[in-house]
Tab-separated table of C-alpha atoms and ligand atoms in Angstrom:
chain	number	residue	atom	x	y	z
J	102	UNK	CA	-11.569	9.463	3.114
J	103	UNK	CA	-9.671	9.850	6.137
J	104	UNK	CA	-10.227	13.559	8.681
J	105	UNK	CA	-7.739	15.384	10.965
J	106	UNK	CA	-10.929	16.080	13.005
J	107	UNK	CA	-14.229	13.452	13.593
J	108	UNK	CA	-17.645	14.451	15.399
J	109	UNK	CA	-20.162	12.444	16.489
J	110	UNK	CA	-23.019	14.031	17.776
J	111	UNK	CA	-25.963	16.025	16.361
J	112	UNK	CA	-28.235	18.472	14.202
J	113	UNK	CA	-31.708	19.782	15.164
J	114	UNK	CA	-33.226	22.692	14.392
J	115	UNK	CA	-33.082	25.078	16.496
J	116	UNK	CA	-36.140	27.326	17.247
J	117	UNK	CA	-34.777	30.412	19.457
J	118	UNK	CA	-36.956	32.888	20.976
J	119	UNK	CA	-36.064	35.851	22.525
J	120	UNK	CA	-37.309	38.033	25.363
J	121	UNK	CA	-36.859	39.626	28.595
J	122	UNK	CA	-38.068	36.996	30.783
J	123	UNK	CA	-39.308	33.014	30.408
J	124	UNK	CA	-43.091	32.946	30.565
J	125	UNK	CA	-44.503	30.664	33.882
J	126	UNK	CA	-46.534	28.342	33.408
J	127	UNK	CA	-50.033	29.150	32.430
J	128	UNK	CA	-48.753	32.447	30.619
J	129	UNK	CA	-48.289	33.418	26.914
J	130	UNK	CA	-45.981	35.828	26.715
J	131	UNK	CA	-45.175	37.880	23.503
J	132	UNK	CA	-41.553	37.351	21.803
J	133	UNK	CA	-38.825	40.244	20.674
J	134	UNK	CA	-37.884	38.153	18.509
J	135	UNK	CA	-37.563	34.249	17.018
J	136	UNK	CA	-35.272	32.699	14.452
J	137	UNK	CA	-35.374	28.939	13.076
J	138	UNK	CA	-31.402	27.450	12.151
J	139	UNK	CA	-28.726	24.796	12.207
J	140	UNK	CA	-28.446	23.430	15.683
J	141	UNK	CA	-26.948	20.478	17.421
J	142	UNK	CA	-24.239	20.496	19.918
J	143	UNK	CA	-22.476	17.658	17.577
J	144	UNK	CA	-22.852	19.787	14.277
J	145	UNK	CA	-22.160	23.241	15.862
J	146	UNK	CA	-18.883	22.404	16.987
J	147	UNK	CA	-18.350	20.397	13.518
J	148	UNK	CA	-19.137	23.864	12.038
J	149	UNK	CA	-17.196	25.442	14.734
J	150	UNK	CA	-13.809	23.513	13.968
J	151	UNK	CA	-14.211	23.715	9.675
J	152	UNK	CA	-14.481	27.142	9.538
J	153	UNK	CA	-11.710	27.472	11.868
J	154	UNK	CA	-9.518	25.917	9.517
J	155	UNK	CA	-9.804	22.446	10.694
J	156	UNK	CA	-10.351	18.893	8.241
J	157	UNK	CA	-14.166	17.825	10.053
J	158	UNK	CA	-15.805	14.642	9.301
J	159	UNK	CA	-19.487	14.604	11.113
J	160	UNK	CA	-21.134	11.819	12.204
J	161	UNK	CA	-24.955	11.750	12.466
J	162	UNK	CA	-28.230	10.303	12.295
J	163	UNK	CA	-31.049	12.656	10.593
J	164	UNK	CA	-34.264	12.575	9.315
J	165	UNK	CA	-35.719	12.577	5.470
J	166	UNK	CA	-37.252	16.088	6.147
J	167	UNK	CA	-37.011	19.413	5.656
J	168	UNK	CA	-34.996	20.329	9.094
J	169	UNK	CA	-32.292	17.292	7.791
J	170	UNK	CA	-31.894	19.248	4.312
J	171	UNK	CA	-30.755	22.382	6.653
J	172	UNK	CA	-28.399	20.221	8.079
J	173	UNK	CA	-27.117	19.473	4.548
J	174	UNK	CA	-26.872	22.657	3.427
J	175	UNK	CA	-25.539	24.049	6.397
J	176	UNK	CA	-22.595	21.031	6.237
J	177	UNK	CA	-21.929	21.861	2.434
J	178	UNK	CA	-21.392	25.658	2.975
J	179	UNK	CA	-18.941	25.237	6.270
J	180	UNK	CA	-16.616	22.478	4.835
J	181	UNK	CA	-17.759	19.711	6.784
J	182	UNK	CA	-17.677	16.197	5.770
J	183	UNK	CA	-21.007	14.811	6.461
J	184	UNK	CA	-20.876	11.096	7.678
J	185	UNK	CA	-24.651	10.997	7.844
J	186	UNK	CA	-27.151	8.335	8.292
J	187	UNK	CA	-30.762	9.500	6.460
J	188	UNK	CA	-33.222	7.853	8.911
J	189	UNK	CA	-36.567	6.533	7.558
J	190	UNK	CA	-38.584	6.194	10.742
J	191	UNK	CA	-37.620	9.332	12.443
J	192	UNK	CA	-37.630	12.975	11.827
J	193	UNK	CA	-34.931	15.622	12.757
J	194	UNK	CA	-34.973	17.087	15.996
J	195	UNK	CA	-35.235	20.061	17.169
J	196	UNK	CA	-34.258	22.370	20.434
J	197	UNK	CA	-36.536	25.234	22.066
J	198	UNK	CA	-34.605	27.867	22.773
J	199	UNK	CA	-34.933	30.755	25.278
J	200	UNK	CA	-32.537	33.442	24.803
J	201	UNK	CA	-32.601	36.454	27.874
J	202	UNK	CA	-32.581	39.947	25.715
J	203	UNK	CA	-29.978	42.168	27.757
J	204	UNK	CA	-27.831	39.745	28.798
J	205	UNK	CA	-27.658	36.862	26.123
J	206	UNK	CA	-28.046	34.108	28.070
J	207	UNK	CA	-30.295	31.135	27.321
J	208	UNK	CA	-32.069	27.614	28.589
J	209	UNK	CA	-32.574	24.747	25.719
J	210	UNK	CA	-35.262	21.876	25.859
J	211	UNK	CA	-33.824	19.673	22.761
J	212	UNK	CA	-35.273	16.646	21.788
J	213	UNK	CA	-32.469	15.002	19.222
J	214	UNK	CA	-34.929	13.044	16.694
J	215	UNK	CA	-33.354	11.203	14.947
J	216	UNK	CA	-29.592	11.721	16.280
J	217	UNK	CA	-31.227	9.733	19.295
J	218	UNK	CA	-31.779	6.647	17.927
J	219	UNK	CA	-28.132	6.748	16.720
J	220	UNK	CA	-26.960	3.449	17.381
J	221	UNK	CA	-23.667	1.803	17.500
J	222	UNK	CA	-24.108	0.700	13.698
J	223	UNK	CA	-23.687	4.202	12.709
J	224	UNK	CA	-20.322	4.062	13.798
J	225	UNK	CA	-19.307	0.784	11.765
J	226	UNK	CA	-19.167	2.286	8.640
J	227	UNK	CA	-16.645	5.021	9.832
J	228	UNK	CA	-14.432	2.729	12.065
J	229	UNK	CA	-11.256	3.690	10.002
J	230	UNK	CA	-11.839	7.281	9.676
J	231	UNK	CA	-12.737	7.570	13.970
J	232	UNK	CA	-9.639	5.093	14.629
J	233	UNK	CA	-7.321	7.543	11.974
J	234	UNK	CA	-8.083	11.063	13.218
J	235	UNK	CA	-5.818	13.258	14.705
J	236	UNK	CA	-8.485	14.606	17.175
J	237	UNK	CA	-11.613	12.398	17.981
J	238	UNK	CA	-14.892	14.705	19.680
J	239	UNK	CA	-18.278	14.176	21.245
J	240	UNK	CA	-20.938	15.235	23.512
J	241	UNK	CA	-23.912	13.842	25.373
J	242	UNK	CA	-26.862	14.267	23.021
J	243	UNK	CA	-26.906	11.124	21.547
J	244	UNK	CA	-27.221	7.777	23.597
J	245	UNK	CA	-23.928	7.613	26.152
J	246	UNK	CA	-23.315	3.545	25.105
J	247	UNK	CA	-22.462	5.335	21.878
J	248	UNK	CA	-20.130	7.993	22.845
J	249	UNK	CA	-18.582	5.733	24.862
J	250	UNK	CA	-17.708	3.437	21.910
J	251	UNK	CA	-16.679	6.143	19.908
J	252	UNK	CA	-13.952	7.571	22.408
J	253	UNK	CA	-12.616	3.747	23.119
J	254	UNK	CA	-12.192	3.219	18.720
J	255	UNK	CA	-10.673	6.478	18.546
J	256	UNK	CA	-8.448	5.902	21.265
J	257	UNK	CA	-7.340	1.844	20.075
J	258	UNK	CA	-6.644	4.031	17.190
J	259	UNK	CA	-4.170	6.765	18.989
J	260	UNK	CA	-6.432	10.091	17.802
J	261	UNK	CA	-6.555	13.058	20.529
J	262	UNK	CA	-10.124	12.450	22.403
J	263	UNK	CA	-12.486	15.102	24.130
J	264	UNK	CA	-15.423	14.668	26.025
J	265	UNK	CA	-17.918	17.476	26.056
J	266	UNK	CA	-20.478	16.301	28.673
J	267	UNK	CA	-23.127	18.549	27.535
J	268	UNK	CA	-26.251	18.219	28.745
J	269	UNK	CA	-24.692	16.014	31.562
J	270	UNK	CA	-25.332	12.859	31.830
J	271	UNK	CA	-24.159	9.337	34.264
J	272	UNK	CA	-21.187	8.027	32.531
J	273	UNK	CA	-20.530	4.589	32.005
J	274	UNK	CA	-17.526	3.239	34.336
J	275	UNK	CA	-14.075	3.619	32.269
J	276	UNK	CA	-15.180	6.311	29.801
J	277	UNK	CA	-13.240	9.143	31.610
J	278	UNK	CA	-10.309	6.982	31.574
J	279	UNK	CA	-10.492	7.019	27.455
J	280	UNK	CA	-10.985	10.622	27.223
J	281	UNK	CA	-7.538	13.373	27.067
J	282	UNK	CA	-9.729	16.373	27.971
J	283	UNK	CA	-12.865	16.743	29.033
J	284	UNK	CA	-14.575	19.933	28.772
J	285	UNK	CA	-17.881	20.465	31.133
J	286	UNK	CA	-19.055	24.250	31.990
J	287	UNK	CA	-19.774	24.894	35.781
J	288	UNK	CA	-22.941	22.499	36.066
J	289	UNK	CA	-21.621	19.784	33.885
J	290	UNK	CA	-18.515	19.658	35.980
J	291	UNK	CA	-20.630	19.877	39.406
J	292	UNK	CA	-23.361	17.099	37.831
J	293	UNK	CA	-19.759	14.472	37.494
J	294	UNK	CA	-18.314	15.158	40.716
J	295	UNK	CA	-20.899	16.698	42.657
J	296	UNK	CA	-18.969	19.942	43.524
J	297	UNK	CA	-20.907	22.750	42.872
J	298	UNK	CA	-18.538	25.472	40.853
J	299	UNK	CA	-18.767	28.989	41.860
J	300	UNK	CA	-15.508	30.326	41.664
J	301	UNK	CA	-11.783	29.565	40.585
J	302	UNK	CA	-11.495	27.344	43.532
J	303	UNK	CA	-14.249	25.320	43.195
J	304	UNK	CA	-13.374	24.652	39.509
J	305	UNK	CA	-10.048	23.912	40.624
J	306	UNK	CA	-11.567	21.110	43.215
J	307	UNK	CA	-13.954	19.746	40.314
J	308	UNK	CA	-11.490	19.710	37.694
J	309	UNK	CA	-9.062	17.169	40.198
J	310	UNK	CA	-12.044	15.035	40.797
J	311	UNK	CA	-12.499	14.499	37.064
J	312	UNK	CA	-8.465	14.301	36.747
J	313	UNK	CA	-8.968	11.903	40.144
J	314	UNK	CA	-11.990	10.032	37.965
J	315	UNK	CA	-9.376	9.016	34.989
J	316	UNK	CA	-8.901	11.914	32.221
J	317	UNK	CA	-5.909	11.415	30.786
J	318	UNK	CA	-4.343	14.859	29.841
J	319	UNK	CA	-6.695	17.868	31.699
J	320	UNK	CA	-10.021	18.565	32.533
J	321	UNK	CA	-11.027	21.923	31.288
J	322	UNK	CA	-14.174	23.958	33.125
J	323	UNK	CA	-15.738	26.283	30.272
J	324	UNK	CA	-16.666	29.126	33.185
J	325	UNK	CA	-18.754	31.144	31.021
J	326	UNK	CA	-17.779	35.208	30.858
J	327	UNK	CA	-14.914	34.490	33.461
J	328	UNK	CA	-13.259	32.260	30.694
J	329	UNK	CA	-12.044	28.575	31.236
J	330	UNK	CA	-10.092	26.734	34.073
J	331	UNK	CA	-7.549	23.918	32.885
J	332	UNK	CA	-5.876	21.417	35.269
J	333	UNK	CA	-3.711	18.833	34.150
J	334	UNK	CA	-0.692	17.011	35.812
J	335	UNK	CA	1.470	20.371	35.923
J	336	UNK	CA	-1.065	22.363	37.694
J	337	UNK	CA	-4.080	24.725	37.293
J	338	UNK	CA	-4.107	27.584	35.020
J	339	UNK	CA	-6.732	30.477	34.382
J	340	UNK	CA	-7.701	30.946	30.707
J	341	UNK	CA	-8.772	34.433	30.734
J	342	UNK	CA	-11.520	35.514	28.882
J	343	UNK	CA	-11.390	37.578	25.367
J	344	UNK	CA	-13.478	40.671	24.708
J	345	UNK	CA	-14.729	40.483	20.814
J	346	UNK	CA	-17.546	43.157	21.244
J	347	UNK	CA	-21.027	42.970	22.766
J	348	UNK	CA	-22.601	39.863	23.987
J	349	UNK	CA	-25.981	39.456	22.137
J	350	UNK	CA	-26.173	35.124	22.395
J	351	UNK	CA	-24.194	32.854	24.350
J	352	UNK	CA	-26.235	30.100	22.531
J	353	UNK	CA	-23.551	27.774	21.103
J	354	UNK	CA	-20.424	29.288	23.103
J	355	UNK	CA	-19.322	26.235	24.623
J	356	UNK	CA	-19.443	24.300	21.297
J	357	UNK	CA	-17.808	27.822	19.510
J	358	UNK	CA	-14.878	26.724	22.248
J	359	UNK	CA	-15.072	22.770	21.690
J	360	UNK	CA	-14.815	23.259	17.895
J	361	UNK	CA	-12.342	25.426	18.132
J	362	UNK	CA	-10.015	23.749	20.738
J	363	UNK	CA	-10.727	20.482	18.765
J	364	UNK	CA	-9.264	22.290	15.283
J	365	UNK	CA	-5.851	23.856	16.845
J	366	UNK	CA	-5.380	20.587	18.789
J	367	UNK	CA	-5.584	18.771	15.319
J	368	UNK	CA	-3.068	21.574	13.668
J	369	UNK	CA	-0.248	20.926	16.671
J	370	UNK	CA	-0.958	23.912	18.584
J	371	UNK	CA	0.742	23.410	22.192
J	372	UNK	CA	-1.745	23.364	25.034
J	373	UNK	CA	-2.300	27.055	25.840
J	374	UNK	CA	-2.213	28.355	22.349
J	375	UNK	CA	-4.772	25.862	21.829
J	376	UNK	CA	-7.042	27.207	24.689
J	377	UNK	CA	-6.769	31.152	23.311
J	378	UNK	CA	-7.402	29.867	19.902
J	379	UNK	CA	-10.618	28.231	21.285
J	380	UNK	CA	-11.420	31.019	23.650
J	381	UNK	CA	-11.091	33.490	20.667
J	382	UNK	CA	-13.400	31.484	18.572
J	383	UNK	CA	-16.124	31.545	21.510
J	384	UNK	CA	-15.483	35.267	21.926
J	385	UNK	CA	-16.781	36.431	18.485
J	386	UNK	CA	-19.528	33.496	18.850
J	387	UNK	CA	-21.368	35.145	21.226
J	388	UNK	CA	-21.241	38.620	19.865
J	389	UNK	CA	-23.481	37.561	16.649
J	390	UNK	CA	-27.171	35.651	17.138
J	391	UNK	CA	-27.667	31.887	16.171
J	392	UNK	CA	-25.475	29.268	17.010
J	393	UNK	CA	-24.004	27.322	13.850
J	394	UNK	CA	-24.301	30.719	11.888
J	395	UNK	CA	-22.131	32.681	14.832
J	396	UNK	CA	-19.300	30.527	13.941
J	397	UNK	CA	-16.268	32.903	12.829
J	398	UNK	CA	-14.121	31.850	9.936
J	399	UNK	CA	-10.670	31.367	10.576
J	400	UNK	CA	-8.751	35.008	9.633
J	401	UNK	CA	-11.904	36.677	11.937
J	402	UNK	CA	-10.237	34.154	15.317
J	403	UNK	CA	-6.541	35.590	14.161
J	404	UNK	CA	-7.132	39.030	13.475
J	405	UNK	CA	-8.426	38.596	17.479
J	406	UNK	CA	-6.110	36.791	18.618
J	407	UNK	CA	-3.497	39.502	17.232
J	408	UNK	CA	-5.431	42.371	18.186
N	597	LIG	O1	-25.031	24.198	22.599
N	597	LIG	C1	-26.105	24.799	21.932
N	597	LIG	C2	-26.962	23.759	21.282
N	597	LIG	O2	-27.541	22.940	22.277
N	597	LIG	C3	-28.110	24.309	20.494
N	597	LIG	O3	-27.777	24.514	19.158
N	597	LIG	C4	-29.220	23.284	20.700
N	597	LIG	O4	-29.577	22.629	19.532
N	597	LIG	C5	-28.673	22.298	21.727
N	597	LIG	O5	-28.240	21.141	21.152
Protein backbone atom coordinates (compact mmCIF):
# COMPACT_ATOMS: atom_id res chain seq x y z
CA UNK A 1 0.00 0.00 0.00
CA UNK A 2 1.45 3.09 -1.10
CA UNK A 3 2.35 6.35 1.91
CA UNK A 4 2.39 10.17 1.49
CA UNK A 5 5.21 9.90 4.10
CA UNK A 6 8.16 6.85 4.40
CA UNK A 7 10.77 6.48 7.39
CA UNK A 8 13.54 4.53 7.59
CA UNK A 9 15.26 4.52 10.66
CA UNK A 10 14.68 3.10 14.16
CA UNK A 11 13.02 1.89 17.57
CA UNK A 12 14.86 1.18 20.86
CA UNK A 13 13.81 1.48 24.05
CA UNK A 14 14.54 4.15 25.63
CA UNK A 15 15.67 4.08 29.33
CA UNK A 16 15.67 7.90 30.60
CA UNK A 17 16.94 8.93 33.85
CA UNK A 18 16.67 12.02 35.36
CA UNK A 19 18.70 14.19 37.72
CA UNK A 20 20.51 17.25 38.48
CA UNK A 21 23.82 16.35 37.30
CA UNK A 22 25.58 13.16 35.24
CA UNK A 23 27.43 11.01 37.75
CA UNK A 24 31.61 10.85 36.93
CA UNK A 25 33.02 8.08 36.62
CA UNK A 26 33.49 5.93 39.62
CA UNK A 27 30.20 7.47 41.23
CA UNK A 28 26.62 6.12 41.74
CA UNK A 29 24.51 8.70 41.95
CA UNK A 30 20.77 8.44 43.01
CA UNK A 31 17.97 9.25 40.22
CA UNK A 32 14.74 11.81 40.52
CA UNK A 33 13.36 9.91 38.42
CA UNK A 34 13.49 7.02 35.38
CA UNK A 35 10.98 5.97 32.77
CA UNK A 36 11.34 2.99 30.13
CA UNK A 37 9.37 3.91 26.37
CA UNK A 38 9.23 4.00 22.61
CA UNK A 39 12.43 5.43 21.30
CA UNK A 40 14.29 5.66 18.06
CA UNK A 41 15.09 8.71 16.16
CA UNK A 42 13.48 6.76 12.95
CA UNK A 43 10.17 5.81 14.88
CA UNK A 44 9.83 9.09 16.89
CA UNK A 45 9.59 11.18 14.01
CA UNK A 46 7.31 8.32 12.29
CA UNK A 47 5.15 8.96 15.41
CA UNK A 48 5.86 12.55 15.17
CA UNK A 49 4.46 12.99 11.48
CA UNK A 50 1.08 10.35 12.04
CA UNK A 51 -0.21 12.05 14.74
CA UNK A 52 0.31 15.21 13.02
CA UNK A 53 -1.98 14.23 10.47
CA UNK A 54 0.42 12.79 8.08
CA UNK A 55 0.02 9.03 5.92
CA UNK A 56 3.61 7.28 7.67
CA UNK A 57 4.94 4.09 6.48
CA UNK A 58 8.07 2.99 8.89
CA UNK A 59 10.75 1.10 7.93
CA UNK A 60 12.70 -1.01 10.47
CA UNK A 61 14.58 -3.83 11.64
CA UNK A 62 13.57 -5.14 15.33
CA UNK A 63 14.01 -7.80 17.50
CA UNK A 64 11.54 -10.90 18.61
CA UNK A 65 11.45 -9.42 22.20
CA UNK A 66 9.68 -7.69 24.49
CA UNK A 67 11.21 -3.99 23.69
CA UNK A 68 10.10 -4.89 19.67
CA UNK A 69 6.36 -5.60 20.94
CA UNK A 70 6.56 -1.79 22.39
CA UNK A 71 7.48 -0.81 19.16
CA UNK A 72 4.33 -2.55 17.85
CA UNK A 73 2.10 -1.27 20.06
CA UNK A 74 3.38 2.03 20.08
CA UNK A 75 3.08 1.95 15.87
CA UNK A 76 -0.62 0.57 16.15
CA UNK A 77 -1.86 3.34 18.55
CA UNK A 78 -0.13 6.46 16.47
CA UNK A 79 -1.29 5.42 12.92
CA UNK A 80 1.85 4.33 11.60
CA UNK A 81 2.33 1.80 9.00
CA UNK A 82 4.91 -0.51 10.22
CA UNK A 83 7.24 -1.81 7.37
CA UNK A 84 9.11 -3.97 9.86
CA UNK A 85 11.60 -6.66 9.59
CA UNK A 86 11.29 -9.18 12.96
CA UNK A 87 15.00 -10.10 13.34
CA UNK A 88 15.91 -13.58 14.69
CA UNK A 89 19.52 -13.08 15.71
CA UNK A 90 19.27 -9.75 17.30
CA UNK A 91 17.39 -8.06 20.00
CA UNK A 92 15.93 -4.46 20.07
CA UNK A 93 18.02 -1.75 21.07
CA UNK A 94 17.96 0.46 23.39
CA UNK A 95 19.28 4.24 24.32
CA UNK A 96 20.54 5.49 27.91
CA UNK A 97 19.25 8.51 28.51
CA UNK A 98 20.33 11.42 30.77
CA UNK A 99 17.85 14.05 31.13
CA UNK A 100 19.22 17.51 33.28
CA UNK A 101 16.14 18.23 35.90
CA UNK A 102 15.78 22.19 35.70
CA UNK A 103 16.58 22.68 32.43
CA UNK A 104 15.43 19.59 30.28
CA UNK A 105 18.23 18.95 28.46
CA UNK A 106 19.76 15.53 27.84
CA UNK A 107 22.92 13.26 26.42
CA UNK A 108 21.91 9.66 24.75
CA UNK A 109 24.31 6.56 24.46
CA UNK A 110 22.00 4.34 21.97
CA UNK A 111 23.01 1.22 20.77
CA UNK A 112 20.30 0.42 17.74
CA UNK A 113 20.10 -3.60 18.06
CA UNK A 114 18.68 -4.75 15.69
CA UNK A 115 17.87 -1.49 13.48
CA UNK A 116 21.80 -1.79 13.03
CA UNK A 117 22.11 -4.65 11.19
CA UNK A 118 19.46 -3.18 8.82
CA UNK A 119 20.73 -3.98 5.59
CA UNK A 120 19.97 -2.92 2.14
CA UNK A 121 17.51 -6.03 1.75
CA UNK A 122 15.19 -4.39 4.07
CA UNK A 123 14.62 -1.87 1.64
CA UNK A 124 13.76 -4.32 -1.39
CA UNK A 125 10.60 -5.23 -0.28
CA UNK A 126 9.40 -1.52 -0.03
CA UNK A 127 11.08 -0.22 -3.28
CA UNK A 128 7.63 0.96 -4.67
CA UNK A 129 6.26 2.46 -1.63
CA UNK A 130 10.03 4.62 -0.94
CA UNK A 131 10.11 5.41 -4.88
CA UNK A 132 6.00 6.58 -4.58
CA UNK A 133 6.01 8.85 -1.52
CA UNK A 134 5.37 12.28 -1.49
CA UNK A 135 8.05 12.94 1.23
CA UNK A 136 10.94 10.35 1.71
CA UNK A 137 12.91 10.74 5.57
CA UNK A 138 15.89 9.39 7.43
CA UNK A 139 18.52 9.77 9.94
CA UNK A 140 21.88 8.34 10.88
CA UNK A 141 21.14 5.49 13.27
CA UNK A 142 21.16 2.83 11.04
CA UNK A 143 24.23 1.96 8.74
CA UNK A 144 24.89 5.28 6.30
CA UNK A 145 25.31 2.73 2.93
CA UNK A 146 21.63 2.34 3.77
CA UNK A 147 20.36 5.76 4.10
CA UNK A 148 22.16 6.57 1.33
CA UNK A 149 20.25 4.05 -0.85
CA UNK A 150 17.14 5.00 0.50
CA UNK A 151 17.40 8.86 -0.39
CA UNK A 152 18.83 7.90 -4.12
CA UNK A 153 15.28 5.26 -4.66
CA UNK A 154 13.22 7.88 -3.29
CA UNK A 155 14.65 10.45 -5.31
CA UNK A 156 14.73 8.11 -9.00
CA UNK A 157 11.25 8.05 -7.78
CA UNK A 158 10.56 12.09 -7.51
CA UNK A 159 9.35 11.95 -3.50
CA UNK A 160 10.49 15.15 -1.33
CA UNK A 161 13.83 13.83 0.59
CA UNK A 162 15.28 14.97 4.09
CA UNK A 163 18.30 14.13 5.70
CA UNK A 164 18.37 14.28 9.45
CA UNK A 165 22.08 13.66 10.25
CA UNK A 166 21.50 12.72 13.73
CA UNK A 167 24.00 11.43 15.57
CA UNK A 168 26.42 12.74 12.81
CA UNK A 169 28.12 10.75 10.92
CA UNK A 170 30.90 10.87 7.46
CA UNK A 171 28.67 10.85 4.54
CA UNK A 172 29.25 8.98 1.59
CA UNK A 173 30.30 11.33 -1.52
CA UNK A 174 26.94 12.34 -3.52
CA UNK A 175 24.42 11.77 -0.71
CA UNK A 176 23.94 15.56 -0.01
CA UNK A 177 23.41 16.02 -3.59
CA UNK A 178 20.15 13.52 -3.30
CA UNK A 179 18.81 15.13 -0.32
CA UNK A 180 16.10 18.59 -0.64
CA UNK A 181 16.67 19.54 3.02
CA UNK A 182 18.80 18.55 5.39
CA UNK A 183 18.14 19.20 8.90
CA UNK A 184 21.33 18.96 11.46
CA UNK A 185 21.11 20.92 15.00
CA UNK A 186 24.26 23.09 15.84
CA UNK A 187 26.82 20.06 16.23
CA UNK A 188 25.49 18.02 13.41
CA UNK A 189 25.85 20.98 11.14
CA UNK A 190 29.48 21.88 12.63
CA UNK A 191 30.49 17.81 12.50
CA UNK A 192 29.60 18.22 8.13
CA UNK A 193 31.30 21.34 7.55
CA UNK A 194 33.44 21.84 10.38
CA UNK A 195 32.05 25.30 11.42
CA UNK A 196 31.32 25.38 14.81
CA UNK A 197 27.59 27.11 15.26
CA UNK A 198 27.18 29.55 17.97
CA UNK A 199 25.05 32.08 16.74
CA UNK A 200 22.80 33.18 13.69
CA UNK A 201 25.90 33.83 11.77
CA UNK A 202 27.62 30.89 12.17
CA UNK A 203 24.50 28.86 11.20
CA UNK A 204 24.20 31.03 8.36
CA UNK A 205 28.04 30.08 7.26
CA UNK A 206 27.28 26.22 7.97
CA UNK A 207 24.07 26.10 6.35
CA UNK A 208 25.97 27.55 2.76
CA UNK A 209 28.60 24.96 3.20
CA UNK A 210 25.99 22.20 3.24
CA UNK A 211 24.00 24.25 0.36
CA UNK A 212 27.88 24.60 -1.16
CA UNK A 213 28.18 20.51 -0.41
CA UNK A 214 24.99 19.71 -2.84
CA UNK A 215 21.44 20.00 -0.95
CA UNK A 216 19.12 20.62 -3.30
CA UNK A 217 16.35 22.92 -1.81
CA UNK A 218 17.76 24.33 1.94
CA UNK A 219 19.66 23.28 4.68
CA UNK A 220 17.83 23.86 7.87
CA UNK A 221 19.96 24.26 11.44
CA UNK A 222 17.47 22.99 14.30
CA UNK A 223 19.16 25.76 16.92
CA UNK A 224 17.58 24.41 19.89
CA UNK A 225 15.47 27.18 22.21
CA UNK A 226 16.56 29.96 19.65
CA UNK A 227 14.43 28.05 16.98
CA UNK A 228 15.72 26.99 13.44
CA UNK A 229 17.84 28.75 10.67
CA UNK A 230 16.81 27.95 6.92
CA UNK A 231 18.94 28.91 3.87
CA UNK A 232 18.04 28.05 0.54
CA UNK A 233 18.73 29.75 -2.90
CA UNK A 234 16.58 32.97 -1.91
CA UNK A 235 18.39 33.66 1.22
CA UNK A 236 18.52 33.00 5.01
CA UNK A 237 15.60 33.27 7.20
CA UNK A 238 15.17 33.00 11.12
CA UNK A 239 12.45 30.54 12.24
CA UNK A 240 11.63 31.90 15.53
CA UNK A 241 10.95 29.83 18.25
CA UNK A 242 7.26 29.01 19.78
CA UNK A 243 6.49 29.15 23.49
CA UNK A 244 3.97 26.04 24.33
CA UNK A 245 4.56 26.16 28.19
CA UNK A 246 7.43 24.92 30.36
CA UNK A 247 10.30 22.97 29.12
CA UNK A 248 10.47 19.69 31.17
CA UNK A 249 12.41 17.29 28.12
CA UNK A 250 13.97 18.30 25.05
CA UNK A 251 14.45 14.50 24.47
CA UNK A 252 12.98 13.91 20.99
CA UNK A 253 12.62 17.75 19.91
CA UNK A 254 14.52 17.56 16.88
CA UNK A 255 12.61 14.45 15.65
CA UNK A 256 9.10 16.34 17.18
CA UNK A 257 10.42 19.03 14.29
CA UNK A 258 11.55 16.36 11.54
CA UNK A 259 8.18 14.56 11.85
CA UNK A 260 6.44 17.36 11.75
CA UNK A 261 8.15 19.29 8.86
CA UNK A 262 8.11 15.88 7.01
CA UNK A 263 3.95 15.71 7.45
CA UNK A 264 3.09 19.49 6.23
CA UNK A 265 5.69 19.06 3.45
CA UNK A 266 3.67 15.89 2.37
CA UNK A 267 0.14 17.96 2.77
CA UNK A 268 1.55 21.00 0.28
CA UNK A 269 2.28 23.39 2.89
CA UNK A 270 4.63 26.21 1.26
CA UNK A 271 8.07 26.40 2.82
CA UNK A 272 7.57 28.64 5.88
CA UNK A 273 4.21 27.37 6.88
CA UNK A 274 5.88 24.17 6.81
CA UNK A 275 8.70 25.29 9.25
CA UNK A 276 5.97 26.87 12.00
CA UNK A 277 3.98 23.78 11.59
CA UNK A 278 7.16 21.79 12.53
CA UNK A 279 8.37 24.29 15.05
CA UNK A 280 4.87 24.12 16.73
CA UNK A 281 4.97 20.42 16.90
CA UNK A 282 8.55 20.59 18.70
CA UNK A 283 7.19 23.31 20.98
CA UNK A 284 4.54 21.19 22.82
CA UNK A 285 7.18 18.16 22.52
CA UNK A 286 9.30 19.41 24.91
CA UNK A 287 6.82 20.64 27.41
CA UNK A 288 5.63 16.86 28.26
CA UNK A 289 8.40 13.92 29.35
CA UNK A 290 9.27 10.94 26.96
CA UNK A 291 9.96 11.23 23.52
CA UNK A 292 7.48 9.14 21.20
CA UNK A 293 4.74 9.73 23.95
CA UNK A 294 5.40 13.83 23.82
CA UNK A 295 4.23 13.73 20.35
CA UNK A 296 1.07 16.19 20.07
CA UNK A 297 -1.83 15.14 17.93
CA UNK A 298 -2.68 17.25 15.21
CA UNK A 299 -5.68 19.87 16.61
CA UNK A 300 -3.04 20.33 19.90
CA UNK A 301 -0.09 21.86 16.81
CA UNK A 302 -3.23 24.14 15.39
CA UNK A 303 -4.82 25.33 18.34
CA UNK A 304 -0.84 26.68 18.77
CA UNK A 305 -0.27 27.68 15.84
CA UNK A 306 -3.59 29.92 16.09
CA UNK A 307 -3.04 30.97 19.48
O1 LIG B 1 16.21 11.91 19.32
C1 LIG B 1 15.92 11.23 20.52
C2 LIG B 1 16.18 9.77 20.36
O2 LIG B 1 17.55 9.55 20.12
C3 LIG B 1 15.84 8.95 21.56
O3 LIG B 1 14.53 8.47 21.53
C4 LIG B 1 16.90 7.84 21.56
O4 LIG B 1 16.36 6.58 21.36
C5 LIG B 1 17.86 8.21 20.43
O5 LIG B 1 17.64 7.47 19.31
Amino acid sequence: MPHDIVILGVFVADAAFRSDRLPVLGETKIATGFTLGPGGKGSNQAVAAAKAGGDVGFITRIGKDTFGQMGVQLWAAAGVSALVTQDPDHPTGAAGIFIEEGCGRNAILISPGAAGAITLADLAPHAAIIAGAKVAMTQLEQPVDVAHEFCRMARAGGAITILNPAPAAALPAGMLALCDFVTPNETEAEALTGIKVTDTNSATAAAKALLAQGVRQAAVITLGANGALLCDQGGTRHVPPIDAGRVVDTTGAGDAFNGGFACALAQGMELNAALDFATAVAAISVTRRGTAEAMPNRAEVMALLQR
